[in-house]
PDB file of C-alpha atoms and ligand atoms in Angstrom:
ATOM      1  CA  MET A   1      25.588   8.839  31.574  1.00 89.00           C
ATOM      2  CA  ILE A   2      24.738   7.222  28.259  1.00 96.00           C
ATOM      3  CA  LYS A   3      27.019   4.322  27.251  1.00 97.00           C
ATOM      4  CA  HIS A   4      24.791   1.665  25.734  1.00 98.00           C
ATOM      5  CA  VAL A   5      22.682   2.466  22.686  1.00 98.00           C
ATOM      6  CA  GLY A   6      19.955   0.288  21.217  1.00 98.00           C
ATOM      7  CA  VAL A   7      18.928   0.758  17.572  1.00 98.00           C
ATOM      8  CA  LEU A   8      15.688  -0.756  16.256  1.00 98.00           C
ATOM      9  CA  GLY A   9      15.503  -1.413  12.514  1.00 98.00           C
ATOM     10  CA  ALA A  10      18.609  -2.248  10.494  1.00 97.00           C
ATOM     11  CA  GLY A  11      17.568  -0.485   7.293  1.00 94.00           C
ATOM     12  CA  GLN A  12      19.176   2.481   5.582  1.00 91.00           C
ATOM     13  CA  MET A  13      18.758   4.728   8.618  1.00 95.00           C
ATOM     14  CA  GLY A  14      19.214   2.241  11.458  1.00 98.00           C
ATOM     15  CA  GLY A  15      22.485   1.010   9.959  1.00 97.00           C
ATOM     16  CA  GLY A  16      23.740   4.592   9.661  1.00 98.00           C
ATOM     17  CA  ILE A  17      22.696   5.391  13.237  1.00 98.00           C
ATOM     18  CA  ALA A  18      24.492   2.264  14.565  1.00 98.00           C
ATOM     19  CA  HIS A  19      27.561   3.274  12.528  1.00 98.00           C
ATOM     20  CA  VAL A  20      27.883   6.800  13.946  1.00 98.00           C
ATOM     21  CA  PHE A  21      27.283   5.769  17.567  1.00 98.00           C
ATOM     22  CA  ALA A  22      29.863   2.921  17.391  1.00 98.00           C
ATOM     23  CA  GLN A  23      32.292   5.316  15.738  1.00 98.00           C
ATOM     24  CA  ALA A  24      31.796   7.765  18.626  1.00 98.00           C
ATOM     25  CA  GLY A  25      32.694   5.018  21.132  1.00 97.00           C
ATOM     26  CA  TYR A  26      29.243   3.805  22.241  1.00 98.00           C
ATOM     27  CA  GLU A  27      28.316   0.126  22.649  1.00 98.00           C
ATOM     28  CA  VAL A  28      25.510  -0.548  20.178  1.00 98.00           C
ATOM     29  CA  VAL A  29      22.899  -3.301  20.002  1.00 98.00           C
ATOM     30  CA  LEU A  30      21.238  -3.348  16.574  1.00 98.00           C
ATOM     31  CA  PHE A  31      17.859  -5.085  16.468  1.00 98.00           C
ATOM     32  CA  ASP A  32      15.792  -6.179  13.469  1.00 98.00           C
ATOM     33  CA  ILE A  33      13.309  -8.990  12.877  1.00 98.00           C
ATOM     34  CA  ALA A  34      14.857  -9.770   9.483  1.00 97.00           C
ATOM     35  CA  PRO A  35      18.208 -11.588   9.702  1.00 97.00           C
ATOM     36  CA  ALA A  36      19.040 -10.693   6.103  1.00 97.00           C
ATOM     37  CA  GLN A  37      18.675  -6.999   6.957  1.00 96.00           C
ATOM     38  CA  LEU A  38      21.032  -7.349   9.917  1.00 98.00           C
ATOM     39  CA  GLU A  39      23.616  -9.034   7.757  1.00 98.00           C
ATOM     40  CA  LYS A  40      23.241  -6.494   4.952  1.00 97.00           C
ATOM     41  CA  SER A  41      23.446  -3.629   7.408  1.00 97.00           C
ATOM     42  CA  LEU A  42      26.651  -4.834   9.085  1.00 98.00           C
ATOM     43  CA  LYS A  43      28.259  -5.355   5.664  1.00 97.00           C
ATOM     44  CA  GLY A  44      27.140  -1.877   4.629  1.00 97.00           C
ATOM     45  CA  ILE A  45      28.630  -0.318   7.771  1.00 98.00           C
ATOM     46  CA  GLU A  46      31.956  -2.080   7.118  1.00 98.00           C
ATOM     47  CA  LYS A  47      31.975  -0.892   3.511  1.00 97.00           C
ATOM     48  CA  ASN A  48      31.132   2.682   4.457  1.00 97.00           C
ATOM     49  CA  LEU A  49      33.841   2.741   7.121  1.00 97.00           C
ATOM     50  CA  GLY A  50      36.295   1.497   4.492  1.00 97.00           C
ATOM     51  CA  ARG A  51      35.251   4.337   2.219  1.00 95.00           C
ATOM     52  CA  GLN A  52      35.675   6.865   5.045  1.00 95.00           C
ATOM     53  CA  ALA A  53      39.159   5.463   5.711  1.00 96.00           C
ATOM     54  CA  GLU A  54      40.114   5.948   2.046  1.00 96.00           C
ATOM     55  CA  LYS A  55      39.126   9.592   2.377  1.00 94.00           C
ATOM     56  CA  GLY A  56      41.051   9.945   5.630  1.00 94.00           C
ATOM     57  CA  ALA A  57      37.880  10.557   7.650  1.00 92.00           C
ATOM     58  CA  VAL A  58      38.438   7.435   9.782  1.00 94.00           C
ATOM     59  CA  ASP A  59      41.654   5.769  10.917  1.00 96.00           C
ATOM     60  CA  ALA A  60      41.704   2.342   9.190  1.00 96.00           C
ATOM     61  CA  ALA A  61      43.217   0.804  12.328  1.00 97.00           C
ATOM     62  CA  ALA A  62      40.128   1.842  14.309  1.00 97.00           C
ATOM     63  CA  ILE A  63      37.647  -0.006  12.065  1.00 97.00           C
ATOM     64  CA  PRO A  64      37.785  -3.455  13.784  1.00 98.00           C
ATOM     65  CA  GLY A  65      37.151  -1.737  17.130  1.00 98.00           C
ATOM     66  CA  ILE A  66      34.175   0.193  15.757  1.00 98.00           C
ATOM     67  CA  LEU A  67      32.657  -2.946  14.205  1.00 98.00           C
ATOM     68  CA  GLY A  68      33.336  -4.823  17.474  1.00 98.00           C
ATOM     69  CA  ARG A  69      31.127  -2.350  19.309  1.00 98.00           C
ATOM     70  CA  ILE A  70      28.066  -3.285  17.239  1.00 98.00           C
ATOM     71  CA  ARG A  71      26.187  -6.400  18.292  1.00 98.00           C
ATOM     72  CA  SER A  72      23.222  -7.527  16.212  1.00 98.00           C
ATOM     73  CA  THR A  73      20.160  -9.291  17.526  1.00 98.00           C
ATOM     74  CA  GLN A  74      16.693 -10.518  16.592  1.00 98.00           C
ATOM     75  CA  GLN A  75      15.486 -10.338  20.203  1.00 98.00           C
ATOM     76  CA  MET A  76      14.128  -7.024  21.418  1.00 98.00           C
ATOM     77  CA  GLU A  77      14.862  -8.208  24.997  1.00 98.00           C
ATOM     78  CA  ASP A  78      18.593  -7.706  24.271  1.00 98.00           C
ATOM     79  CA  LEU A  79      17.930  -3.950  24.424  1.00 98.00           C
ATOM     80  CA  SER A  80      16.940  -4.128  28.107  1.00 98.00           C
ATOM     81  CA  GLY A  81      20.212  -2.672  29.415  1.00 98.00           C
ATOM     82  CA  CYS A  82      20.362   0.268  26.998  1.00 98.00           C
ATOM     83  CA  ASP A  83      20.518   3.848  28.252  1.00 98.00           C
ATOM     84  CA  ILE A  84      18.763   4.989  25.077  1.00 98.00           C
ATOM     85  CA  ALA A  85      16.876   3.085  22.376  1.00 98.00           C
ATOM     86  CA  ILE A  86      16.521   4.722  18.972  1.00 98.00           C
ATOM     87  CA  GLU A  87      13.754   3.369  16.768  1.00 98.00           C
ATOM     88  CA  ALA A  88      14.254   3.434  12.996  1.00 97.00           C
ATOM     89  CA  VAL A  89      11.827   0.774  11.706  1.00 96.00           C
ATOM     90  CA  THR A  90       9.560   1.099   8.683  1.00 92.00           C
ATOM     91  CA  GLU A  91       7.439   4.285   8.664  1.00 89.00           C
ATOM     92  CA  ARG A  92       4.079   2.741   9.666  1.00 89.00           C
ATOM     93  CA  GLU A  93       2.245   4.211  12.607  1.00 93.00           C
ATOM     94  CA  GLU A  94       0.693   0.980  13.893  1.00 95.00           C
ATOM     95  CA  LEU A  95       4.078  -0.745  13.787  1.00 96.00           C
ATOM     96  CA  LYS A  96       5.834   2.063  15.637  1.00 96.00           C
ATOM     97  CA  LEU A  97       3.168   2.291  18.341  1.00 98.00           C
ATOM     98  CA  ASP A  98       3.350  -1.453  18.861  1.00 98.00           C
ATOM     99  CA  ILE A  99       7.161  -1.324  19.077  1.00 98.00           C
ATOM    100  CA  PHE A 100       7.093   1.496  21.642  1.00 98.00           C
ATOM    101  CA  ARG A 101       4.562  -0.341  23.807  1.00 98.00           C
ATOM    102  CA  LYS A 102       6.833  -3.383  23.871  1.00 98.00           C
ATOM    103  CA  LEU A 103      10.034  -1.376  24.214  1.00 98.00           C
ATOM    104  CA  ASP A 104       8.627   0.478  27.213  1.00 98.00           C
ATOM    105  CA  GLY A 105       8.184  -2.843  28.991  1.00 98.00           C
ATOM    106  CA  ILE A 106      11.676  -4.084  28.084  1.00 98.00           C
ATOM    107  CA  VAL A 107      14.134  -1.194  28.364  1.00 98.00           C
ATOM    108  CA  LYS A 108      15.275  -0.331  31.901  1.00 98.00           C
ATOM    109  CA  GLU A 109      13.538   2.382  33.832  1.00 96.00           C
ATOM    110  CA  GLY A 110      14.908   5.858  33.231  1.00 96.00           C
ATOM    111  CA  ALA A 111      16.231   5.085  29.742  1.00 98.00           C
ATOM    112  CA  ILE A 112      15.312   7.389  26.853  1.00 98.00           C
ATOM    113  CA  LEU A 113      13.166   6.116  23.981  1.00 98.00           C
ATOM    114  CA  ALA A 114      13.816   8.033  20.755  1.00 98.00           C
ATOM    115  CA  SER A 115      12.232   7.782  17.315  1.00 98.00           C
ATOM    116  CA  ASN A 116      13.747   8.622  13.946  1.00 97.00           C
ATOM    117  CA  THR A 117      10.271   8.993  12.399  1.00 95.00           C
ATOM    118  CA  SER A 118       9.897  11.504   9.557  1.00 91.00           C
ATOM    119  CA  SER A 119       6.224  12.139  10.026  1.00 88.00           C
ATOM    120  CA  ILE A 120       4.526  10.449  12.985  1.00 92.00           C
ATOM    121  CA  PRO A 121       3.877  12.792  15.944  1.00 95.00           C
ATOM    122  CA  ILE A 122       6.295  12.137  18.823  1.00 98.00           C
ATOM    123  CA  THR A 123       3.517  13.032  21.271  1.00 98.00           C
ATOM    124  CA  ARG A 124       1.334  10.223  19.874  1.00 97.00           C
ATOM    125  CA  ILE A 125       4.200   7.726  20.168  1.00 98.00           C
ATOM    126  CA  ALA A 126       4.988   8.898  23.725  1.00 98.00           C
ATOM    127  CA  ALA A 127       1.363   8.452  24.779  1.00 98.00           C
ATOM    128  CA  VAL A 128       1.491   4.641  24.379  1.00 98.00           C
ATOM    129  CA  THR A 129       4.363   4.416  26.908  1.00 98.00           C
ATOM    130  CA  LYS A 130       4.406   4.870  30.672  1.00 98.00           C
ATOM    131  CA  ARG A 131       7.345   7.290  30.340  1.00 98.00           C
ATOM    132  CA  PRO A 132       6.206  10.029  27.921  1.00 98.00           C
ATOM    133  CA  GLU A 133       8.704  12.450  29.515  1.00 98.00           C
ATOM    134  CA  LYS A 134      11.492  10.165  28.283  1.00 98.00           C
ATOM    135  CA  VAL A 135      10.313  10.025  24.678  1.00 98.00           C
ATOM    136  CA  ILE A 136      11.884  12.322  22.065  1.00 98.00           C
ATOM    137  CA  GLY A 137      12.430  12.580  18.317  1.00 98.00           C
ATOM    138  CA  MET A 138      15.918  12.216  16.868  1.00 98.00           C
ATOM    139  CA  HIS A 139      15.500  12.745  13.154  1.00 98.00           C
ATOM    140  CA  PHE A 140      18.762  11.845  11.436  1.00 98.00           C
ATOM    141  CA  MET A 141      19.330  12.773   7.779  1.00 96.00           C
ATOM    142  CA  ASN A 142      20.269  10.306   5.053  1.00 90.00           C
ATOM    143  CA  PRO A 143      23.107   9.220   4.678  1.00 93.00           C
ATOM    144  CA  VAL A 144      23.627   9.404   8.445  1.00 97.00           C
ATOM    145  CA  PRO A 145      27.469   9.232   8.550  1.00 96.00           C
ATOM    146  CA  VAL A 146      27.705  12.120   6.065  1.00 94.00           C
ATOM    147  CA  MET A 147      24.921  14.519   7.034  1.00 96.00           C
ATOM    148  CA  LYS A 148      25.658  16.991   9.817  1.00 97.00           C
ATOM    149  CA  LEU A 149      22.123  17.666  11.033  1.00 98.00           C
ATOM    150  CA  VAL A 150      19.941  15.936  13.585  1.00 98.00           C
ATOM    151  CA  GLU A 151      16.493  17.445  14.105  1.00 98.00           C
ATOM    152  CA  VAL A 152      15.546  17.000  17.743  1.00 98.00           C
ATOM    153  CA  ILE A 153      11.800  16.985  18.308  1.00 98.00           C
ATOM    154  CA  ARG A 154      10.270  17.647  21.690  1.00 97.00           C
ATOM    155  CA  GLY A 155       6.921  15.979  22.244  1.00 97.00           C
ATOM    156  CA  LEU A 156       4.385  17.732  24.424  1.00 97.00           C
ATOM    157  CA  SER A 157       5.581  15.783  27.477  1.00 98.00           C
ATOM    158  CA  THR A 158       9.322  15.515  26.744  1.00 98.00           C
ATOM    159  CA  SER A 159      11.235  16.632  29.861  1.00 98.00           C
ATOM    160  CA  ASP A 160      14.080  19.151  29.921  1.00 98.00           C
ATOM    161  CA  GLU A 161      16.323  16.401  31.294  1.00 98.00           C
ATOM    162  CA  THR A 162      15.578  14.123  28.311  1.00 98.00           C
ATOM    163  CA  PHE A 163      16.134  17.007  25.953  1.00 98.00           C
ATOM    164  CA  ARG A 164      19.486  17.931  27.519  1.00 98.00           C
ATOM    165  CA  ALA A 165      20.724  14.322  27.422  1.00 98.00           C
ATOM    166  CA  THR A 166      19.737  14.048  23.753  1.00 98.00           C
ATOM    167  CA  ALA A 167      21.403  17.356  22.885  1.00 98.00           C
ATOM    168  CA  GLY A 168      24.571  16.061  24.586  1.00 98.00           C
ATOM    169  CA  LEU A 169      24.481  12.921  22.449  1.00 98.00           C
ATOM    170  CA  VAL A 170      24.167  14.917  19.220  1.00 98.00           C
ATOM    171  CA  GLU A 171      27.245  16.885  20.238  1.00 98.00           C
ATOM    172  CA  LYS A 172      29.211  13.716  21.071  1.00 98.00           C
ATOM    173  CA  LEU A 173      28.414  12.422  17.580  1.00 98.00           C
ATOM    174  CA  GLY A 174      30.020  15.581  16.184  1.00 97.00           C
ATOM    175  CA  LYS A 175      26.701  16.612  14.670  1.00 98.00           C
ATOM    176  CA  GLU A 176      24.602  19.787  14.837  1.00 98.00           C
ATOM    177  CA  MET A 177      21.081  19.979  16.196  1.00 98.00           C
ATOM    178  CA  ALA A 178      18.041  21.947  15.118  1.00 98.00           C
ATOM    179  CA  VAL A 179      15.233  21.861  17.690  1.00 98.00           C
ATOM    180  CA  SER A 180      11.641  21.531  16.566  1.00 98.00           C
ATOM    181  CA  ALA A 181       8.299  21.396  18.301  1.00 97.00           C
ATOM    182  CA  ASP A 182       6.135  18.411  17.438  1.00 97.00           C
ATOM    183  CA  TYR A 183       4.182  19.580  14.356  1.00 96.00           C
ATOM    184  CA  PRO A 184       3.866  17.863  10.943  1.00 95.00           C
ATOM    185  CA  GLY A 185       7.090  17.784   8.925  1.00 95.00           C
ATOM    186  CA  PHE A 186       9.094  19.280  11.798  1.00 97.00           C
ATOM    187  CA  ILE A 187      11.430  21.885  10.236  1.00 97.00           C
ATOM    188  CA  VAL A 188      13.237  20.419   7.255  1.00 96.00           C
ATOM    189  CA  ASN A 189      10.476  18.447   5.544  1.00 96.00           C
ATOM    190  CA  ARG A 190       7.896  21.164   6.192  1.00 97.00           C
ATOM    191  CA  ILE A 191       9.963  23.579   4.121  1.00 97.00           C
ATOM    192  CA  LEU A 192      11.762  21.275   1.682  1.00 97.00           C
ATOM    193  CA  ILE A 193       8.891  19.095   0.470  1.00 97.00           C
ATOM    194  CA  PRO A 194       6.478  21.975  -0.319  1.00 98.00           C
ATOM    195  CA  MET A 195       9.335  23.521  -2.322  1.00 98.00           C
ATOM    196  CA  ILE A 196       9.630  20.291  -4.332  1.00 98.00           C
ATOM    197  CA  ASN A 197       5.817  20.206  -4.671  1.00 98.00           C
ATOM    198  CA  GLU A 198       5.865  23.793  -5.973  1.00 98.00           C
ATOM    199  CA  ALA A 199       8.558  22.837  -8.498  1.00 98.00           C
ATOM    200  CA  ALA A 200       6.248  20.014  -9.662  1.00 98.00           C
ATOM    201  CA  PHE A 201       3.420  22.587 -10.017  1.00 98.00           C
ATOM    202  CA  ALA A 202       5.696  24.851 -12.077  1.00 98.00           C
ATOM    203  CA  LEU A 203       6.346  21.918 -14.442  1.00 98.00           C
ATOM    204  CA  PHE A 204       2.652  20.857 -14.419  1.00 98.00           C
ATOM    205  CA  GLU A 205       1.463  24.362 -15.308  1.00 98.00           C
ATOM    206  CA  GLY A 206       4.043  24.712 -18.083  1.00 98.00           C
ATOM    207  CA  VAL A 207       5.965  27.534 -16.436  1.00 98.00           C
ATOM    208  CA  ALA A 208       9.267  25.952 -17.445  1.00 98.00           C
ATOM    209  CA  SER A 209      10.974  22.682 -18.363  1.00 98.00           C
ATOM    210  CA  ALA A 210      12.321  20.378 -15.631  1.00 98.00           C
ATOM    211  CA  GLU A 211      15.847  21.311 -16.689  1.00 98.00           C
ATOM    212  CA  ASP A 212      15.166  25.047 -16.397  1.00 98.00           C
ATOM    213  CA  ILE A 213      13.354  24.729 -13.066  1.00 98.00           C
ATOM    214  CA  ASP A 214      16.373  22.898 -11.656  1.00 98.00           C
ATOM    215  CA  LYS A 215      18.873  25.216 -13.279  1.00 98.00           C
ATOM    216  CA  GLY A 216      17.018  28.261 -11.938  1.00 98.00           C
ATOM    217  CA  MET A 217      17.027  26.971  -8.371  1.00 98.00           C
ATOM    218  CA  LYS A 218      20.532  25.554  -8.516  1.00 98.00           C
ATOM    219  CA  LEU A 219      22.304  28.560  -9.983  1.00 98.00           C
ATOM    220  CA  GLY A 220      19.848  31.208  -8.766  1.00 98.00           C
ATOM    221  CA  THR A 221      19.645  30.155  -5.125  1.00 98.00           C
ATOM    222  CA  ASN A 222      22.913  28.265  -4.677  1.00 98.00           C
ATOM    223  CA  GLN A 223      21.405  24.884  -3.923  1.00 96.00           C
ATOM    224  CA  PRO A 224      23.644  21.898  -4.684  1.00 96.00           C
ATOM    225  CA  MET A 225      20.952  20.426  -6.957  1.00 97.00           C
ATOM    226  CA  GLY A 226      17.569  21.513  -8.278  1.00 98.00           C
ATOM    227  CA  PRO A 227      14.333  20.457  -6.528  1.00 98.00           C
ATOM    228  CA  LEU A 228      13.209  17.994  -9.214  1.00 98.00           C
ATOM    229  CA  THR A 229      16.609  16.260  -9.250  1.00 98.00           C
ATOM    230  CA  LEU A 230      16.417  16.092  -5.473  1.00 97.00           C
ATOM    231  CA  ALA A 231      12.873  14.667  -5.637  1.00 98.00           C
ATOM    232  CA  ASP A 232      14.185  11.868  -7.859  1.00 97.00           C
ATOM    233  CA  PHE A 233      16.813  11.087  -5.228  1.00 94.00           C
ATOM    234  CA  ILE A 234      14.345  11.097  -2.306  1.00 91.00           C
ATOM    235  CA  GLY A 235      11.704   9.093  -4.199  1.00 93.00           C
ATOM    236  CA  LEU A 236       8.470  10.636  -5.487  1.00 97.00           C
ATOM    237  CA  ASP A 237       6.385   8.266  -3.330  1.00 95.00           C
ATOM    238  CA  THR A 238       8.153   9.545  -0.217  1.00 90.00           C
ATOM    239  CA  CYS A 239       7.687  13.176  -1.311  1.00 96.00           C
ATOM    240  CA  LEU A 240       3.972  12.557  -1.885  1.00 97.00           C
ATOM    241  CA  ALA A 241       3.567  10.749   1.455  1.00 93.00           C
ATOM    242  CA  ILE A 242       5.101  13.725   3.274  1.00 94.00           C
ATOM    243  CA  MET A 243       2.855  16.216   1.406  1.00 96.00           C
ATOM    244  CA  GLU A 244      -0.112  14.126   2.512  1.00 95.00           C
ATOM    245  CA  VAL A 245       1.078  14.229   6.111  1.00 93.00           C
ATOM    246  CA  LEU A 246       1.341  18.050   5.899  1.00 96.00           C
ATOM    247  CA  TYR A 247      -2.023  18.382   4.147  1.00 97.00           C
ATOM    248  CA  GLY A 248      -3.760  16.048   6.614  1.00 95.00           C
ATOM    249  CA  GLY A 249      -1.984  17.392   9.673  1.00 95.00           C
ATOM    250  CA  PHE A 250      -2.593  21.106   9.079  1.00 97.00           C
ATOM    251  CA  LYS A 251      -5.832  20.806   7.025  1.00 97.00           C
ATOM    252  CA  ASP A 252      -4.499  23.707   5.012  1.00 98.00           C
ATOM    253  CA  PRO A 253      -4.948  23.724   1.183  1.00 97.00           C
ATOM    254  CA  LYS A 254      -1.527  25.291   0.732  1.00 97.00           C
ATOM    255  CA  TYR A 255      -0.132  21.767   1.200  1.00 98.00           C
ATOM    256  CA  ARG A 256      -2.234  20.272  -1.589  1.00 98.00           C
ATOM    257  CA  PRO A 257      -0.103  17.684  -3.441  1.00 98.00           C
ATOM    258  CA  CYS A 258       0.543  18.602  -7.060  1.00 98.00           C
ATOM    259  CA  PRO A 259      -1.660  16.429  -9.374  1.00 98.00           C
ATOM    260  CA  LEU A 260       1.371  15.704 -11.552  1.00 98.00           C
ATOM    261  CA  LEU A 261       3.240  14.307  -8.547  1.00 98.00           C
ATOM    262  CA  VAL A 262       0.247  12.086  -7.730  1.00 98.00           C
ATOM    263  CA  LYS A 263       0.006  10.906 -11.343  1.00 98.00           C
ATOM    264  CA  MET A 264       3.711  10.091 -11.521  1.00 98.00           C
ATOM    265  CA  VAL A 265       3.536   8.009  -8.364  1.00 98.00           C
ATOM    266  CA  GLU A 266       0.489   6.165  -9.806  1.00 98.00           C
ATOM    267  CA  ALA A 267       2.545   5.438 -12.932  1.00 98.00           C
ATOM    268  CA  GLY A 268       5.410   4.017 -10.871  1.00 98.00           C
ATOM    269  CA  ARG A 269       7.739   6.847 -11.854  1.00 98.00           C
ATOM    270  CA  LEU A 270       9.279   7.118  -8.416  1.00 97.00           C
ATOM    271  CA  GLY A 271      12.643   8.612  -9.357  1.00 97.00           C
ATOM    272  CA  ARG A 272      16.095   7.035  -9.360  1.00 95.00           C
ATOM    273  CA  LYS A 273      14.961   3.850  -7.660  1.00 91.00           C
ATOM    274  CA  THR A 274      12.688   2.930 -10.583  1.00 95.00           C
ATOM    275  CA  GLY A 275      14.912   4.476 -13.274  1.00 97.00           C
ATOM    276  CA  HIS A 276      12.307   7.106 -14.154  1.00 97.00           C
ATOM    277  CA  GLY A 277      11.062  10.178 -12.315  1.00 98.00           C
ATOM    278  CA  PHE A 278      11.279  13.776 -13.458  1.00 98.00           C
ATOM    279  CA  TYR A 279      14.318  12.488 -15.388  1.00 98.00           C
ATOM    280  CA  ARG A 280      15.301   9.133 -16.865  1.00 98.00           C
ATOM    281  CA  TYR A 281      18.170   7.082 -15.460  1.00 97.00           C
ATOM    282  CA  GLU A 282      20.097   4.250 -17.061  1.00 86.00           C
TER     283      GLU A 282
HETATM  284  P1  NAD B 301      14.171   0.809   5.651  1.00 54.70           P
HETATM  285  O1  NAD B 301      13.029   0.231   4.939  1.00 54.70           O
HETATM  286  O2  NAD B 301      15.502   0.912   4.976  1.00 54.70           O
HETATM  287  O3  NAD B 301      14.415  -0.005   7.024  1.00 54.70           O
HETATM  288  C1  NAD B 301      13.396  -0.343   7.907  1.00 54.70           C
HETATM  289  C2  NAD B 301      13.844  -1.557   8.716  1.00 54.70           C
HETATM  290  O4  NAD B 301      12.865  -1.821   9.742  1.00 54.70           O
HETATM  291  C3  NAD B 301      14.010  -2.841   7.913  1.00 54.70           C
HETATM  292  O5  NAD B 301      15.307  -3.357   8.102  1.00 54.70           O
HETATM  293  C4  NAD B 301      12.944  -3.765   8.504  1.00 54.70           C
HETATM  294  O6  NAD B 301      13.344  -5.140   8.500  1.00 54.70           O
HETATM  295  C5  NAD B 301      12.837  -3.216   9.901  1.00 54.70           C
HETATM  296  N1  NAD B 301      11.601  -3.622  10.585  1.00 54.70           N
HETATM  297  C6  NAD B 301      10.350  -3.690  10.112  1.00 54.70           C
HETATM  298  N2  NAD B 301       9.499  -4.120  11.050  1.00 54.70           N
HETATM  299  C7  NAD B 301      10.247  -4.355  12.160  1.00 54.70           C
HETATM  300  C8  NAD B 301       9.949  -4.826  13.471  1.00 54.70           C
HETATM  301  N3  NAD B 301       8.699  -5.168  13.829  1.00 54.70           N
HETATM  302  N4  NAD B 301      10.953  -4.929  14.350  1.00 54.70           N
HETATM  303  C9  NAD B 301      12.225  -4.586  13.998  1.00 54.70           C
HETATM  304  N5  NAD B 301      12.560  -4.136  12.784  1.00 54.70           N
HETATM  305  C10 NAD B 301      11.587  -4.039  11.883  1.00 54.70           C
HETATM  306  O7  NAD B 301      13.700   2.251   6.140  1.00 54.70           O
HETATM  307  P2  NAD B 301      14.566   3.559   6.463  1.00 54.70           P
HETATM  308  O8  NAD B 301      14.677   4.385   5.235  1.00 54.70           O
HETATM  309  O9  NAD B 301      15.791   3.155   7.184  1.00 54.70           O
HETATM  310  O10 NAD B 301      13.579   4.356   7.439  1.00 54.70           O
HETATM  311  C11 NAD B 301      13.460   4.033   8.805  1.00 54.70           C
HETATM  312  C12 NAD B 301      12.862   5.203   9.546  1.00 54.70           C
HETATM  313  O11 NAD B 301      13.673   6.346   9.375  1.00 54.70           O
HETATM  314  C13 NAD B 301      11.462   5.601   9.093  1.00 54.70           C
HETATM  315  O12 NAD B 301      10.745   6.022  10.204  1.00 54.70           O
HETATM  316  C14 NAD B 301      11.729   6.779   8.143  1.00 54.70           C
HETATM  317  O13 NAD B 301      10.644   7.659   8.066  1.00 54.70           O
HETATM  318  C15 NAD B 301      12.898   7.430   8.862  1.00 54.70           C
HETATM  319  N6  NAD B 301      13.749   8.287   8.029  1.00 54.70           N
HETATM  320  C16 NAD B 301      14.119   7.894   6.773  1.00 54.70           C
HETATM  321  C17 NAD B 301      14.949   8.726   6.010  1.00 54.70           C
HETATM  322  C18 NAD B 301      15.405   8.307   4.637  1.00 54.70           C
HETATM  323  O14 NAD B 301      15.896   9.169   3.874  1.00 54.70           O
HETATM  324  N7  NAD B 301      15.334   7.037   4.269  1.00 54.70           N
HETATM  325  C19 NAD B 301      15.417   9.939   6.531  1.00 54.70           C
HETATM  326  C20 NAD B 301      15.058  10.290   7.840  1.00 54.70           C
HETATM  327  C21 NAD B 301      14.209   9.466   8.559  1.00 54.70           C
END
């Protein structure tokens, strides 16, 4: 029975993960090495809960209780009693492997170790622990409190028991699960990012303007926004990094990153976060 949840990394994703678990009644320990991140994350959770209350999605009277269920810490040892630890630290393989080695020695026997990684193989992460059958991918979407989907990734050694417990958690959070085997990009990024890359190729080859590419996809395929607008939201550096993971992982030229995308990242045109991507932002 899972009651205590550890979250590693208090960034955009870790904060959102802590938020939804506390909201669903779990006791959460949120760990980060950076005190400023912990503080920022807790403030962000409070603000987002306030926003949800304004929309009627959360009872305002429940907010102090939800916040009271999140404890922050700079000591990984404080995660020792957790029934599941969900890692959402910076996307760097060496860092994640190091964290899982340590975590494996700290968290009680039998607990599940999950990763929110977007691109690092779960099987590779599991292999540095002594409990590979307990390691699984829980890939939340951004922003976590809003997005319905959690991709659940089974590593080569993930047990049925671990999978069932994780599936149960997704349900308790009121979210939906899509199950993926452990191959580059899982489901969503494997399909979404090549679509964005292809949109960049269409622009690069002069097929159409950015506006018409987006209009075509938005109105012609009923997507809420066009692929180039979406790329600006995600960040062009992130899109390129994922294309490189697909290209390197499958060794298939169909995942070749568009030269225009590469050039834009080199120029620092990363999308909304730098004020300039496929479009300009004030
Ligand atoms: P972020 O940069 O917002 O947060 C990362 C956090 O990790 C920071 O607070 C940092 O202080 C912390 N950290 C770094 N080293 C640490 C250590 N040794 N111990 C503890 N904490 C440490 O990043 P993010 O966007 O929240 O991404 C986190 C993970 O989630 C990545 O694996 C990313 O691929 C994945 N992810 C991101 C998105 C997204 O849209 N941002 C979506 C799905 C999955």
